[in-house]
Amino acid sequence: MFIILHLLLLAAFAAFAARRILVYLHLYQQEEYDNARFWRWLQDNNGFDRKATGLLLITGTLELLMQGQWAGLYGAPLIATGGLLYYANKEHNPLKDAKKKLALTARAKRILGIAGGLLAVLALVLVLVGLPVFFWVLPVHAIPLSLMAANLILQPYENRVQQGFWDEAHAKLLRLAPTVVGITGSYGKTSVKHILGHVLGAQGTTLITPGSVNTPMGITRIIRERLTAAHRYFVAEMGAYGPGSIERLCRLAPPEIAVVTAVGAAHYERFQSLDTVAAAKFELVDAVLAKPNGFAIIASQVLDFASAREKVESARERFIVVGEGDGADLTIHEVRQTPAGTETDITWKDERFTLKTPLYGAHHGGNMALAFAAAVAMGMSAEDIVLAMATTPQVPHRLEVKRQPNGSVLIDDAYNSNPVGFASGLAALDLLRSEGGRRILVTPGMVELGDVHDEEHEKVGAIAGQHVDILLPVIPERIDAFVEAYETANPDGQVVPCANFAEASAWMANEVKAGDAVLLENDLPDLYESKLVF
């Protein structure tokens, strides 16, 4: 009878683990299968099981206290079995119930299979050895650890698979030989890529990495699946996830042109210092300068860092510096916001031009100027660039203006998470609200700011006080400094705390009216927004 009861407990644990492991895998996937980052998330968010653990500890205590009695022999394992089945039924399904749903990719399935096997072995040992209910706490807590262990076991295989794809993409790129442009920066790189890709498309067929794809495997997939002999240009966004990551991307897709948009606090958490960020971004410049005809376009702000200045001074003729200062090769004079978009006055080669795009946000002035500089460096005429830029489509979810049927305006900046873009979005509220309308901000704040989290949120919160009538902070406890700075700057402003985006969306559905302008600034992935209690 003991064995039968514990086999039932095994079956209940299997059902519980099958649901719980998907939740952990979803979070693990959002942390890019990085064991260190996933472990840090578990610690920072108390992501270890408490509910099933409490159940098993209580029933285990009952089993010990009632030894030899029915309640101890049969009641404890039966209660534990029923409890695990109850929690399995209550667990949410990240394949269906998530903003960014769990993607069961081939790699995810491999990790899931190995992790499931490890848990099965551990659970079977408990049954065969005949250990009491107390010990079932071990496999419950082993669920997230099994994913990390499976990833380590699979790592040699994953490395071989990824290297095979990498080699195939690299060989294809060299064979088709499009002109490769690499774009990096703490912020602005996706927008510059979007603008430049559109402009270059007026001169020749152009492929850009879509959305925010900027990792080795992401770029590898785009080359393998989308690059053709018809493409004259390939524009790749290159993300820096640590020293050496851009250097690896440059080996995959060797660039002829480099664009460095900015060095700032975005992703500060990964690097711990802005000097380290600057060095990582300049791995792209190093790759370009290694080519005889390589050329780099950089924002003048980047020259605030000594290592960048030294690099530029060592090969000044191979750089175009874009900015407002006297040392700029392409000078930005004025950036204007209009109801039709953004206008930027520049001087290039002693000639004045006005760049126009239907994009919103003053920060796009610098993005437009960088794209212009890259295009002229690649042989396009200034006149053709100006004409092409005027028809640039909006960038999805990056200050994308959506006029609503009820007469309000939604400024969708859901994919943004940096101080400069945030400030531009706030200024756009003034421009796009109608007379009598309210300026409404919905935001969970920014992420990956590390030690400067509070400092940066305090700064942008003070700016929000000048541009926002109603603030809906999502998970306000994450951004106390932001909310306090807003309230200080705008004592008459209204604050509506929201536990999640669903709550904010419900408020907007009921309260937003004609004339209002709503800025949706950043949309946290599930691992930041969800307050999971396991």
Coordinates of C-alpha atoms in Angstrom, one line a residue:
M1 CA 0.0 0.0 0.0
F2 CA 2.9 2.4 0.8
I3 CA 4.3 1.9 -2.7
I4 CA 0.9 2.5 -4.3
L5 CA 0.4 5.7 -2.4
H6 CA 3.9 7.0 -3.3
L7 CA 3.4 6.0 -6.9
L8 CA 0.2 8.2 -6.8
L9 CA 2.4 10.9 -5.3
L10 CA 4.9 10.4 -8.1
A11 CA 2.1 10.8 -10.7
A12 CA 0.9 14.0 -9.0
F13 CA 4.4 15.4 -8.9
A14 CA 4.8 14.6 -12.6
A15 CA 1.6 16.6 -13.4
F16 CA 2.8 19.4 -11.1
A17 CA 6.3 19.5 -12.6
A18 CA 5.0 19.4 -16.2
R19 CA 3.1 22.6 -15.6
R20 CA 5.7 24.4 -13.3
I21 CA 8.7 23.6 -15.6
L22 CA 7.0 25.5 -18.5
V23 CA 6.6 28.6 -16.3
Y24 CA 10.3 28.5 -15.3
L25 CA 11.3 27.7 -18.9
H26 CA 9.4 30.8 -20.1
L27 CA 11.4 33.0 -17.7
Y28 CA 14.6 31.2 -18.5
Q29 CA 14.0 31.8 -22.2
Q30 CA 13.5 35.6 -21.6
E31 CA 16.9 35.5 -19.8
E32 CA 18.3 34.1 -23.0
Y33 CA 19.2 30.8 -21.4
D34 CA 21.8 32.5 -19.4
N35 CA 22.3 30.6 -16.1
A36 CA 23.9 33.5 -14.2
R37 CA 21.0 35.9 -15.1
F38 CA 18.3 33.3 -14.4
W39 CA 19.8 32.5 -11.0
R40 CA 20.0 36.2 -10.2
W41 CA 16.3 36.5 -11.2
L42 CA 15.4 33.6 -8.9
Q43 CA 17.2 35.2 -6.0
D44 CA 16.0 38.8 -6.6
N45 CA 12.4 37.8 -7.0
N46 CA 12.2 34.9 -4.5
G47 CA 11.4 32.7 -7.4
F48 CA 11.7 29.4 -5.5
D49 CA 8.6 27.4 -4.6
R50 CA 6.7 28.2 -1.4
K51 CA 3.2 26.8 -1.9
A52 CA 4.0 23.2 -2.7
T53 CA 6.9 23.3 -0.2
G54 CA 4.5 24.4 2.6
L55 CA 2.1 21.6 1.7
L56 CA 4.9 19.0 1.7
L57 CA 6.3 20.2 5.0
I58 CA 2.9 20.2 6.7
T59 CA 2.0 16.7 5.4
G60 CA 5.6 15.5 6.2
T61 CA 5.2 16.7 9.7
L62 CA 1.8 14.9 10.0
E63 CA 3.4 11.8 8.7
L64 CA 6.1 12.0 11.4
L65 CA 3.7 12.8 14.3
M66 CA 1.2 10.2 13.4
Q67 CA 3.6 7.3 12.7
G68 CA 1.8 3.9 12.7
Q69 CA -1.6 5.6 12.5
W70 CA -3.9 5.9 9.4
A71 CA -3.4 9.6 9.2
G72 CA 0.4 9.2 9.1
L73 CA 0.6 6.1 6.8
Y74 CA -2.1 7.0 4.3
G75 CA -3.5 10.5 5.0
A76 CA -0.2 12.4 4.6
P77 CA 0.7 11.0 1.1
L78 CA -2.9 11.3 0.0
I79 CA -3.1 15.0 1.1
A80 CA 0.2 15.7 -0.6
T81 CA -1.0 14.0 -3.8
G82 CA -4.2 16.0 -3.9
G83 CA -2.4 19.3 -3.1
L84 CA 0.1 18.8 -5.9
L85 CA -2.7 18.1 -8.4
Y86 CA -4.5 21.2 -7.2
Y87 CA -1.4 23.4 -7.7
A88 CA -0.8 21.8 -11.1
N89 CA -4.3 22.8 -12.1
K90 CA -3.9 26.3 -10.9
E91 CA -0.5 26.9 -12.6
H92 CA -0.8 29.4 -15.5
N93 CA 0.2 28.3 -19.0
P94 CA 2.9 30.5 -20.6
L95 CA 2.1 28.9 -24.0
K96 CA -1.2 30.8 -23.8
D97 CA -1.3 33.1 -20.9
A98 CA 1.6 35.5 -21.4
K99 CA 2.4 38.8 -23.2
K100 CA 5.3 37.2 -24.9
K101 CA 4.4 33.5 -25.0
L102 CA 6.8 30.7 -24.4
A103 CA 8.3 29.6 -27.8
L104 CA 8.9 25.9 -27.9
T105 CA 11.9 26.1 -30.2
A106 CA 14.1 23.1 -31.0
R107 CA 16.5 24.3 -28.3
A108 CA 13.7 24.8 -25.7
K109 CA 12.4 21.3 -26.4
R110 CA 15.9 19.8 -25.9
I111 CA 16.3 21.6 -22.6
L112 CA 12.9 20.6 -21.5
G113 CA 13.5 16.9 -22.4
I114 CA 16.8 16.7 -20.5
A115 CA 15.4 18.6 -17.5
G116 CA 12.4 16.3 -17.4
G117 CA 14.6 13.3 -17.5
L118 CA 16.7 14.6 -14.6
L119 CA 13.6 15.3 -12.5
A120 CA 12.1 11.8 -13.4
V121 CA 15.3 10.1 -12.1
L122 CA 15.2 12.1 -8.8
A123 CA 11.5 11.4 -8.3
L124 CA 11.9 7.7 -9.0
V125 CA 14.8 7.4 -6.5
L126 CA 12.5 8.8 -3.8
V127 CA 9.8 6.2 -4.6
L128 CA 12.2 3.3 -4.8
V129 CA 14.1 4.2 -1.6
G130 CA 10.8 4.7 0.1
L131 CA 11.6 8.2 1.5
P132 CA 8.9 10.0 3.4
V133 CA 6.8 12.9 2.1
F134 CA 9.3 15.5 3.5
F135 CA 11.8 14.6 0.8
W136 CA 9.5 15.5 -2.1
V137 CA 10.5 19.0 -1.4
L138 CA 13.8 18.2 -3.1
P139 CA 12.4 17.6 -6.7
V140 CA 10.0 20.5 -6.3
H141 CA 13.0 22.9 -5.7
A142 CA 15.0 21.0 -8.4
I143 CA 12.7 22.1 -11.2
P144 CA 14.4 25.4 -12.1
L145 CA 17.8 23.9 -11.3
S146 CA 17.1 21.1 -13.7
L147 CA 16.7 23.6 -16.6
M148 CA 20.1 25.1 -15.8
A149 CA 21.7 21.7 -15.5
A150 CA 20.1 20.6 -18.8
N151 CA 21.5 23.7 -20.5
L152 CA 25.0 22.9 -19.2
I153 CA 24.7 19.3 -20.4
L154 CA 23.5 20.4 -23.8
Q155 CA 26.0 23.2 -24.2
P156 CA 28.7 21.3 -26.2
Y157 CA 25.9 20.2 -28.6
E158 CA 24.4 23.6 -28.8
N159 CA 27.8 25.1 -29.6
R160 CA 28.2 22.7 -32.5
V161 CA 24.8 23.4 -33.9
Q162 CA 25.2 27.1 -33.6
Q163 CA 28.6 27.0 -35.1
G164 CA 27.3 25.1 -38.0
F165 CA 24.6 27.7 -38.7
W166 CA 27.2 30.5 -38.1
D167 CA 29.6 29.0 -40.7
E168 CA 26.8 28.6 -43.2
A169 CA 25.6 32.2 -42.8
H170 CA 29.1 33.6 -42.9
A171 CA 29.9 31.7 -46.1
K172 CA 26.7 32.8 -47.7
L173 CA 27.4 36.4 -46.8
L174 CA 30.9 36.3 -48.3
R175 CA 29.6 34.6 -51.4
L176 CA 26.8 37.1 -52.1
A177 CA 29.0 40.0 -51.0
P178 CA 26.5 42.8 -50.2
T179 CA 27.8 46.0 -48.6
V180 CA 27.5 45.4 -44.9
V181 CA 26.6 48.2 -42.5
G182 CA 27.0 47.5 -38.8
I183 CA 25.0 49.7 -36.3
T184 CA 25.5 49.8 -32.6
G185 CA 24.9 52.1 -29.7
S186 CA 23.3 52.2 -26.2
Y187 CA 20.2 53.6 -27.9
G188 CA 19.0 54.7 -31.3
K189 CA 20.5 51.8 -33.2
T190 CA 17.1 50.3 -34.2
S191 CA 15.7 53.6 -35.4
V192 CA 18.9 54.5 -37.4
K193 CA 18.8 51.1 -38.9
H194 CA 15.2 51.5 -39.9
I195 CA 15.8 55.0 -41.4
L196 CA 19.0 54.0 -43.2
G197 CA 17.5 50.8 -44.6
H198 CA 14.7 52.7 -46.1
V199 CA 17.0 55.4 -47.6
L200 CA 19.4 52.8 -49.1
G201 CA 16.4 51.0 -50.5
A202 CA 16.0 53.9 -52.9
Q203 CA 19.4 53.1 -54.4
G204 CA 19.4 49.3 -54.3
T205 CA 17.7 46.3 -52.7
T206 CA 18.4 46.4 -49.0
L207 CA 18.0 43.8 -46.2
I208 CA 17.9 45.0 -42.6
T209 CA 17.7 42.8 -39.5
P210 CA 14.1 43.1 -38.4
G211 CA 12.8 44.5 -35.1
S212 CA 15.4 44.3 -32.4
V213 CA 17.3 41.3 -33.8
N214 CA 20.9 41.9 -32.9
T215 CA 22.5 38.7 -31.5
P216 CA 24.7 36.2 -33.3
M217 CA 22.0 33.6 -33.7
G218 CA 19.4 36.2 -34.7
I219 CA 21.6 37.7 -37.4
T220 CA 22.7 34.2 -38.5
R221 CA 19.0 33.2 -39.0
I222 CA 18.3 36.4 -41.1
I223 CA 21.3 35.8 -43.3
R224 CA 20.4 32.1 -43.8
E225 CA 16.7 32.6 -44.4
R226 CA 16.4 36.0 -46.1
L227 CA 19.6 37.2 -47.8
T228 CA 19.6 36.8 -51.6
A229 CA 21.8 37.6 -54.5
A230 CA 19.5 40.6 -55.2
H231 CA 20.4 42.4 -52.0
R232 CA 23.0 45.1 -52.6
Y233 CA 23.1 46.2 -48.9
F234 CA 22.8 44.4 -45.6
V235 CA 22.2 46.6 -42.6
A236 CA 22.7 44.7 -39.3
E237 CA 22.0 46.0 -35.8
M238 CA 24.7 44.7 -33.4
G239 CA 23.9 44.4 -29.7
A240 CA 26.6 44.5 -27.0
Y241 CA 25.9 41.9 -24.3
G242 CA 29.4 42.1 -22.9
P243 CA 32.9 42.7 -24.0
G244 CA 33.7 40.7 -27.2
S245 CA 30.1 40.2 -28.3
I246 CA 30.2 42.8 -31.1
E247 CA 33.6 41.6 -32.2
R248 CA 32.0 38.1 -32.7
L249 CA 29.2 39.7 -34.7
C250 CA 31.8 41.4 -36.9
R251 CA 33.4 38.1 -37.6
L252 CA 30.1 36.7 -38.7
A253 CA 29.1 39.8 -40.8
P254 CA 32.3 41.8 -41.6
P255 CA 31.1 45.4 -42.0
E256 CA 32.5 48.0 -44.4
I257 CA 30.6 50.8 -42.6
A258 CA 30.2 51.3 -38.9
V259 CA 27.6 53.5 -37.2
V260 CA 27.9 54.2 -33.4
T261 CA 24.8 56.0 -32.3
A262 CA 25.5 56.7 -28.6
V263 CA 27.1 55.5 -25.4
G264 CA 24.7 55.8 -22.4
A265 CA 23.1 54.2 -19.4
A266 CA 20.9 51.7 -21.3
H267 CA 22.2 48.1 -20.4
Y268 CA 24.5 49.7 -17.7
E269 CA 23.7 46.6 -15.6
R270 CA 25.6 44.4 -18.0
F271 CA 28.8 46.6 -18.1
Q272 CA 29.0 48.4 -14.8
S273 CA 30.7 51.5 -16.3
L274 CA 30.2 53.7 -19.3
D275 CA 33.9 53.3 -20.3
T276 CA 33.3 49.6 -20.6
V277 CA 30.2 50.3 -22.7
A278 CA 32.2 52.6 -25.0
A279 CA 35.0 50.0 -25.4
A280 CA 32.4 47.4 -26.3
K281 CA 30.7 49.6 -28.9
F282 CA 34.0 50.5 -30.5
E283 CA 34.7 46.8 -31.3
L284 CA 32.5 47.6 -34.4
V285 CA 34.8 50.5 -35.3
D286 CA 37.9 48.4 -34.9
A287 CA 36.5 45.8 -37.3
V288 CA 35.8 48.5 -39.9
L289 CA 39.2 50.2 -39.5
A290 CA 40.8 46.8 -40.1
K291 CA 39.5 47.0 -43.7
P292 CA 41.4 49.3 -46.2
N293 CA 38.2 51.2 -47.2
G294 CA 36.3 50.9 -44.0
F295 CA 34.5 54.0 -42.7
A296 CA 32.9 54.9 -39.4
I297 CA 30.0 57.3 -38.6
I298 CA 29.8 58.3 -34.9
A299 CA 27.7 60.7 -32.8
S300 CA 29.8 63.4 -31.3
Q301 CA 28.6 62.5 -27.8
V302 CA 30.7 59.3 -28.1
L303 CA 33.8 61.5 -28.1
D304 CA 33.2 62.2 -24.4
F305 CA 35.1 59.0 -23.8
A306 CA 38.9 59.1 -23.9
S307 CA 39.3 55.7 -25.6
A308 CA 36.9 56.8 -28.4
R309 CA 38.7 60.2 -28.9
E310 CA 42.1 58.4 -29.2
K311 CA 40.7 56.0 -31.8
V312 CA 39.1 58.8 -33.9
E313 CA 42.3 61.0 -33.7
S314 CA 44.4 58.1 -34.9
A315 CA 42.5 57.8 -38.2
R316 CA 40.5 61.0 -38.4
E317 CA 40.0 60.9 -42.2
R318 CA 38.0 57.6 -41.8
F319 CA 35.4 59.1 -39.5
I320 CA 32.3 61.2 -40.0
V321 CA 31.5 62.8 -36.7
V322 CA 27.8 63.9 -36.4
G323 CA 26.7 66.4 -33.8
E324 CA 26.1 70.0 -32.8
G325 CA 29.7 71.0 -31.8
D326 CA 32.4 72.7 -33.8
G327 CA 34.3 69.5 -34.3
A328 CA 31.5 67.8 -36.2
D329 CA 31.8 67.0 -39.9
L330 CA 28.1 66.9 -40.2
T331 CA 26.5 69.6 -38.1
I332 CA 23.0 69.5 -36.6
H333 CA 21.6 73.0 -36.2
E334 CA 18.0 72.6 -35.1
V335 CA 15.5 69.8 -34.5
R336 CA 11.8 70.7 -34.8
Q337 CA 8.7 68.7 -33.9
T338 CA 5.7 69.3 -36.1
P339 CA 2.3 67.6 -36.4
A340 CA 3.7 65.8 -39.5
G341 CA 6.8 64.5 -37.8
T342 CA 10.4 65.6 -37.2
E343 CA 12.5 68.2 -39.2
T344 CA 16.3 68.5 -38.8
D345 CA 18.5 71.2 -40.2
I346 CA 22.0 70.1 -41.0
T347 CA 25.1 71.3 -42.8
W348 CA 27.2 68.8 -44.8
K349 CA 30.2 69.9 -46.9
D350 CA 29.3 73.6 -46.4
E351 CA 25.8 73.0 -47.8
R352 CA 22.6 73.3 -45.7
F353 CA 19.8 70.7 -45.9
T354 CA 16.5 70.1 -44.1
L355 CA 15.8 66.5 -43.4
K356 CA 12.1 65.5 -42.8
T357 CA 10.6 62.3 -41.6
P358 CA 7.1 61.3 -40.4
L359 CA 8.7 60.1 -37.2
Y360 CA 8.0 61.6 -33.9
G361 CA 10.5 62.4 -31.1
A362 CA 13.2 65.0 -31.0
H363 CA 15.8 62.3 -30.6
H364 CA 15.2 61.3 -34.2
G365 CA 17.0 64.4 -35.3
G366 CA 20.3 62.7 -34.4
N367 CA 19.1 59.4 -35.9
M368 CA 18.3 61.1 -39.2
A369 CA 21.6 62.9 -39.3
L370 CA 23.5 59.6 -38.6
A371 CA 21.5 57.9 -41.4
F372 CA 22.2 60.7 -43.8
A373 CA 26.0 60.6 -43.0
A374 CA 26.1 56.8 -43.6
A375 CA 24.2 57.1 -46.9
V376 CA 26.5 59.8 -48.3
A377 CA 29.5 57.8 -47.2
M378 CA 28.1 54.9 -49.3
G379 CA 27.8 57.1 -52.4
M380 CA 24.2 58.4 -52.4
S381 CA 23.6 62.0 -53.3
A382 CA 22.4 64.3 -50.6
E383 CA 19.3 65.2 -52.7
D384 CA 18.3 61.6 -53.1
I385 CA 18.7 61.0 -49.4
V386 CA 16.5 63.9 -48.5
L387 CA 13.8 62.7 -50.8
A388 CA 13.9 59.1 -49.6
M389 CA 14.0 60.1 -45.9
A390 CA 10.7 62.0 -46.3
T391 CA 8.8 58.8 -46.9
T392 CA 10.3 56.8 -44.0
P393 CA 7.6 54.6 -42.5
Q394 CA 7.0 54.7 -38.8
V395 CA 9.1 52.4 -36.6
P396 CA 6.7 49.9 -35.0
H397 CA 6.4 50.4 -31.2
R398 CA 9.0 53.2 -31.2
L399 CA 7.1 56.4 -30.8
E400 CA 4.6 55.1 -33.3
V401 CA 1.7 57.4 -33.4
K402 CA -1.7 55.7 -33.7
R403 CA -4.8 57.9 -33.9
Q404 CA -7.7 56.1 -32.2
P405 CA -11.4 55.9 -33.3
N406 CA -12.5 57.9 -30.2
G407 CA -10.4 60.9 -31.2
S408 CA -7.5 60.3 -28.8
V409 CA -3.9 59.6 -29.9
L410 CA -1.8 56.7 -28.7
I411 CA 2.0 57.1 -28.8
D412 CA 3.3 53.5 -28.8
D413 CA 6.8 53.5 -27.5
A414 CA 6.5 50.0 -26.0
Y415 CA 9.9 48.8 -27.2
N416 CA 11.8 51.7 -25.8
S417 CA 13.8 51.7 -22.6
N418 CA 16.4 54.4 -22.5
P419 CA 16.4 57.9 -20.9
V420 CA 16.8 59.9 -24.2
G421 CA 13.9 58.2 -26.0
F422 CA 11.8 58.4 -22.9
A423 CA 12.3 62.2 -22.7
S424 CA 11.4 62.6 -26.4
G425 CA 8.2 60.7 -26.0
L426 CA 7.2 62.9 -23.1
A427 CA 7.8 66.0 -25.3
A428 CA 5.6 64.4 -28.0
L429 CA 2.6 64.5 -25.6
D430 CA 2.6 68.3 -25.8
L431 CA 2.6 68.2 -29.6
L432 CA -0.1 65.5 -30.2
R433 CA -2.8 66.3 -27.6
S434 CA -5.7 68.4 -28.9
E435 CA -7.0 71.5 -27.2
G436 CA -8.6 70.5 -23.9
G437 CA -7.0 67.1 -24.0
R438 CA -4.9 65.5 -21.3
R439 CA -1.4 64.2 -21.4
I440 CA -1.3 60.7 -20.1
L441 CA 1.7 58.5 -19.4
V442 CA 1.6 54.7 -18.9
T443 CA 5.0 53.2 -17.9
P444 CA 6.7 50.6 -15.8
G445 CA 9.9 52.6 -16.2
M446 CA 13.2 51.4 -17.7
V447 CA 15.2 48.2 -17.1
E448 CA 18.8 47.1 -17.0
L449 CA 20.1 50.3 -15.5
G450 CA 21.9 48.6 -12.7
D451 CA 23.3 51.0 -10.0
V452 CA 21.9 54.1 -11.8
H453 CA 18.3 52.8 -11.8
D454 CA 17.1 55.3 -9.2
E455 CA 19.2 58.2 -10.5
E456 CA 18.0 57.9 -14.1
H457 CA 14.4 57.4 -13.1
E458 CA 14.6 60.5 -10.9
K459 CA 15.8 62.6 -13.8
V460 CA 13.1 61.4 -16.3
G461 CA 10.5 61.6 -13.6
A462 CA 11.2 65.3 -13.1
I463 CA 10.9 65.8 -16.9
A464 CA 7.6 63.9 -16.8
G465 CA 6.3 66.4 -14.3
Q466 CA 6.5 69.1 -17.0
H467 CA 4.7 67.1 -19.7
V468 CA 2.2 64.7 -18.0
D469 CA -1.2 65.4 -16.4
I470 CA -2.0 61.8 -15.5
L471 CA 0.6 59.2 -14.6
L472 CA -0.1 55.5 -14.6
P473 CA 3.0 53.8 -13.1
V474 CA 2.9 50.1 -13.7
I475 CA 4.4 48.2 -10.7
P476 CA 5.1 51.6 -9.0
E477 CA 7.3 50.0 -6.4
R478 CA 9.9 49.4 -9.1
I479 CA 10.2 53.1 -9.9
D480 CA 9.6 54.9 -6.5
A481 CA 12.2 57.5 -7.5
F482 CA 10.4 58.2 -10.8
V483 CA 7.0 58.6 -9.1
E484 CA 8.4 60.9 -6.3
A485 CA 10.2 63.1 -8.8
Y486 CA 7.0 63.4 -10.9
E487 CA 4.9 64.4 -7.9
T488 CA 7.5 66.9 -6.8
A489 CA 7.6 68.5 -10.3
N490 CA 3.9 68.4 -10.7
P491 CA 2.0 68.6 -7.4
D492 CA -1.3 68.9 -9.3
G493 CA -0.7 65.8 -11.4
Q494 CA -2.8 62.7 -10.9
V495 CA -1.1 59.4 -10.1
V496 CA -3.1 56.1 -10.8
P497 CA -0.9 53.2 -9.6
C498 CA -1.4 50.0 -11.6
A499 CA -0.3 46.5 -10.6
N500 CA 0.2 45.4 -14.3
F501 CA -0.6 46.5 -17.9
A502 CA -3.9 44.8 -17.8
E503 CA -5.1 47.1 -15.0
A504 CA -3.7 50.1 -16.9
S505 CA -5.4 49.0 -20.1
A506 CA -8.7 48.7 -18.3
W507 CA -8.3 52.3 -16.9
M508 CA -7.5 53.6 -20.4
A509 CA -10.5 51.8 -22.0
N510 CA -12.8 53.6 -19.5
E511 CA -11.2 57.0 -19.1
V512 CA -9.3 58.1 -22.2
K513 CA -11.4 60.5 -24.3
A514 CA -11.2 62.6 -27.5
G515 CA -8.3 65.0 -27.5
D516 CA -6.2 63.0 -25.0
A517 CA -2.6 62.0 -25.9
V518 CA -1.4 58.7 -24.3
L519 CA 2.2 57.7 -24.2
L520 CA 2.8 54.0 -23.7
E521 CA 6.5 54.0 -22.7
N522 CA 8.1 50.6 -22.5
D523 CA 6.4 47.3 -22.0
L524 CA 8.1 45.0 -19.5
P525 CA 8.6 41.3 -20.4
D526 CA 6.8 38.8 -18.2
L527 CA 9.8 38.2 -16.0
Y528 CA 9.8 41.9 -14.9
E529 CA 6.1 42.5 -14.7
S530 CA 4.8 39.2 -13.4
K531 CA 4.8 38.9 -9.6
L532 CA 4.9 35.2 -9.6
V533 CA 4.4 33.5 -6.2
F534 CA 5.4 29.8 -6.6

